[in-house]
Amino acid sequence: MDVNKLLESMTPDVFQNLQYAVETGKWHNGTPLSAEQRSTCMQAMMLYQSKHNKDAQHMTVAEGGEIAFKSKAELKKQFSKGQEDIVRVNISLD
């Protein structure tokens, strides 16, 4: 199949199904993926992400095909959004 036709026919739902299969190693009906199927699904996911992933997470394929890397500060900011410290303790062993 032509790559462009594959990308045109792939919907977000199809992407989610492929992602589930790659992450769990099985289809939604419980049938296990073969190594070849898993590899093919992963390649299709990466192609889809390279065209549609505008808000790439750390270590995912971003729009344009580049792998997105975020700094430790960016990740900390992303994961602590809206959270405040409940308690901050400074332990001193004097």
PDB file of C-alpha atoms in Angstrom:
ATOM      1  CA  MET A   1       0.000   0.000   0.000  1.00  0.00           C
ATOM      2  CA  ASP A   2       1.163   3.537  -0.758  1.00  0.00           C
ATOM      3  CA  VAL A   3       2.244   5.427   2.366  1.00  0.00           C
ATOM      4  CA  ASN A   4       0.222   8.516   1.463  1.00  0.00           C
ATOM      5  CA  LYS A   5      -2.934   6.445   0.955  1.00  0.00           C
ATOM      6  CA  LEU A   6      -2.319   4.737   4.293  1.00  0.00           C
ATOM      7  CA  LEU A   7      -2.017   8.076   6.077  1.00  0.00           C
ATOM      8  CA  GLU A   8      -5.118   9.484   4.350  1.00  0.00           C
ATOM      9  CA  SER A   9      -7.199   6.484   5.382  1.00  0.00           C
ATOM     10  CA  MET A  10      -5.949   6.342   8.982  1.00  0.00           C
ATOM     11  CA  THR A  11      -8.321   8.026  11.426  1.00  0.00           C
ATOM     12  CA  PRO A  12      -7.552   8.968  15.041  1.00  0.00           C
ATOM     13  CA  ASP A  13      -9.613   5.937  16.132  1.00  0.00           C
ATOM     14  CA  VAL A  14      -7.488   3.619  14.015  1.00  0.00           C
ATOM     15  CA  PHE A  15      -4.373   5.210  15.510  1.00  0.00           C
ATOM     16  CA  GLN A  16      -5.703   4.616  19.036  1.00  0.00           C
ATOM     17  CA  ASN A  17      -6.428   0.961  18.211  1.00  0.00           C
ATOM     18  CA  LEU A  18      -2.911   0.483  16.840  1.00  0.00           C
ATOM     19  CA  GLN A  19      -1.436   2.199  19.884  1.00  0.00           C
ATOM     20  CA  TYR A  20      -3.397  -0.088  22.207  1.00  0.00           C
ATOM     21  CA  ALA A  21      -2.220  -3.138  20.270  1.00  0.00           C
ATOM     22  CA  VAL A  22       1.431  -2.086  20.363  1.00  0.00           C
ATOM     23  CA  GLU A  23       1.319  -1.175  24.068  1.00  0.00           C
ATOM     24  CA  THR A  24      -0.466  -4.331  25.226  1.00  0.00           C
ATOM     25  CA  GLY A  25       0.715  -6.826  22.613  1.00  0.00           C
ATOM     26  CA  LYS A  26      -2.836  -7.834  21.762  1.00  0.00           C
ATOM     27  CA  TRP A  27      -5.846  -6.633  19.811  1.00  0.00           C
ATOM     28  CA  HIS A  28      -8.972  -5.415  21.602  1.00  0.00           C
ATOM     29  CA  ASN A  29     -10.524  -8.876  21.220  1.00  0.00           C
ATOM     30  CA  GLY A  30      -7.590 -10.421  23.116  1.00  0.00           C
ATOM     31  CA  THR A  31      -5.816 -12.007  20.140  1.00  0.00           C
ATOM     32  CA  PRO A  32      -2.036 -11.633  20.566  1.00  0.00           C
ATOM     33  CA  LEU A  33      -0.020  -9.722  17.953  1.00  0.00           C
ATOM     34  CA  SER A  34       2.762 -11.494  16.144  1.00  0.00           C
ATOM     35  CA  ALA A  35       6.184  -9.821  16.154  1.00  0.00           C
ATOM     36  CA  GLU A  36       5.631  -8.815  12.533  1.00  0.00           C
ATOM     37  CA  GLN A  37       2.214  -7.302  13.279  1.00  0.00           C
ATOM     38  CA  ARG A  38       3.604  -5.357  16.219  1.00  0.00           C
ATOM     39  CA  SER A  39       6.441  -3.999  14.084  1.00  0.00           C
ATOM     40  CA  THR A  40       4.070  -3.017  11.270  1.00  0.00           C
ATOM     41  CA  CYS A  41       1.650  -1.331  13.684  1.00  0.00           C
ATOM     42  CA  MET A  42       4.497   0.602  15.292  1.00  0.00           C
ATOM     43  CA  GLN A  43       5.709   1.818  11.895  1.00  0.00           C
ATOM     44  CA  ALA A  44       2.177   2.921  10.959  1.00  0.00           C
ATOM     45  CA  MET A  45       1.879   4.778  14.279  1.00  0.00           C
ATOM     46  CA  MET A  46       5.162   6.594  13.713  1.00  0.00           C
ATOM     47  CA  LEU A  47       4.095   7.620  10.209  1.00  0.00           C
ATOM     48  CA  TYR A  48       0.780   8.913  11.524  1.00  0.00           C
ATOM     49  CA  GLN A  49       2.509  10.849  14.300  1.00  0.00           C
ATOM     50  CA  SER A  50       4.957  12.380  11.825  1.00  0.00           C
ATOM     51  CA  LYS A  51       1.993  13.940  10.000  1.00  0.00           C
ATOM     52  CA  HIS A  52      -0.442  14.724  12.833  1.00  0.00           C
ATOM     53  CA  ASN A  53       1.378  14.990  16.183  1.00  0.00           C
ATOM     54  CA  LYS A  54       1.334  18.746  16.808  1.00  0.00           C
ATOM     55  CA  ASP A  55       1.743  18.464  20.605  1.00  0.00           C
ATOM     56  CA  ALA A  56       4.432  15.796  20.828  1.00  0.00           C
ATOM     57  CA  GLN A  57       5.229  14.287  24.193  1.00  0.00           C
ATOM     58  CA  HIS A  58       8.758  13.465  25.317  1.00  0.00           C
ATOM     59  CA  MET A  59      10.363  10.731  23.182  1.00  0.00           C
ATOM     60  CA  THR A  60       7.530  10.543  20.633  1.00  0.00           C
ATOM     61  CA  VAL A  61       7.568  11.287  16.929  1.00  0.00           C
ATOM     62  CA  ALA A  62       6.625  14.906  16.361  1.00  0.00           C
ATOM     63  CA  GLU A  63       5.045  16.473  13.311  1.00  0.00           C
ATOM     64  CA  GLY A  64       7.711  16.508  10.609  1.00  0.00           C
ATOM     65  CA  GLY A  65       9.194  13.170  11.685  1.00  0.00           C
ATOM     66  CA  GLU A  66      11.608  14.379  14.365  1.00  0.00           C
ATOM     67  CA  ILE A  67      11.681  12.745  17.791  1.00  0.00           C
ATOM     68  CA  ALA A  68      10.627  15.208  20.490  1.00  0.00           C
ATOM     69  CA  PHE A  69      12.968  15.548  23.442  1.00  0.00           C
ATOM     70  CA  LYS A  70      12.056  17.651  26.447  1.00  0.00           C
ATOM     71  CA  SER A  71      14.410  18.919  29.115  1.00  0.00           C
ATOM     72  CA  LYS A  72      14.049  17.940  32.744  1.00  0.00           C
ATOM     73  CA  ALA A  73      12.717  21.439  33.501  1.00  0.00           C
ATOM     74  CA  GLU A  74      10.082  21.169  30.736  1.00  0.00           C
ATOM     75  CA  LEU A  75       8.947  17.765  31.991  1.00  0.00           C
ATOM     76  CA  LYS A  76       8.811  18.959  35.592  1.00  0.00           C
ATOM     77  CA  LYS A  77       6.728  21.961  34.523  1.00  0.00           C
ATOM     78  CA  GLN A  78       4.423  19.732  32.458  1.00  0.00           C
ATOM     79  CA  PHE A  79       3.802  17.232  35.258  1.00  0.00           C
ATOM     80  CA  SER A  80       3.451  19.758  38.065  1.00  0.00           C
ATOM     81  CA  LYS A  81       0.950  22.005  36.261  1.00  0.00           C
ATOM     82  CA  GLY A  82      -1.679  23.136  38.743  1.00  0.00           C
ATOM     83  CA  GLN A  83      -0.035  21.334  41.644  1.00  0.00           C
ATOM     84  CA  GLU A  84       1.410  23.000  44.675  1.00  0.00           C
ATOM     85  CA  ASP A  85       3.604  21.461  47.309  1.00  0.00           C
ATOM     86  CA  ILE A  86       1.583  20.198  50.248  1.00  0.00           C
ATOM     87  CA  VAL A  87       4.572  20.042  52.569  1.00  0.00           C
ATOM     88  CA  ARG A  88       8.201  20.811  51.942  1.00  0.00           C
ATOM     89  CA  VAL A  89      10.575  19.551  54.638  1.00  0.00           C
ATOM     90  CA  ASN A  90      14.226  20.461  54.969  1.00  0.00           C
ATOM     91  CA  ILE A  91      15.961  17.814  57.069  1.00  0.00           C
ATOM     92  CA  SER A  92      19.126  18.927  58.806  1.00  0.00           C
ATOM     93  CA  LEU A  93      21.240  16.425  60.737  1.00  0.00           C
ATOM     94  CA  ASP A  94      23.143  18.804  63.058  1.00  0.00           C
TER      95      ASP A  94
END
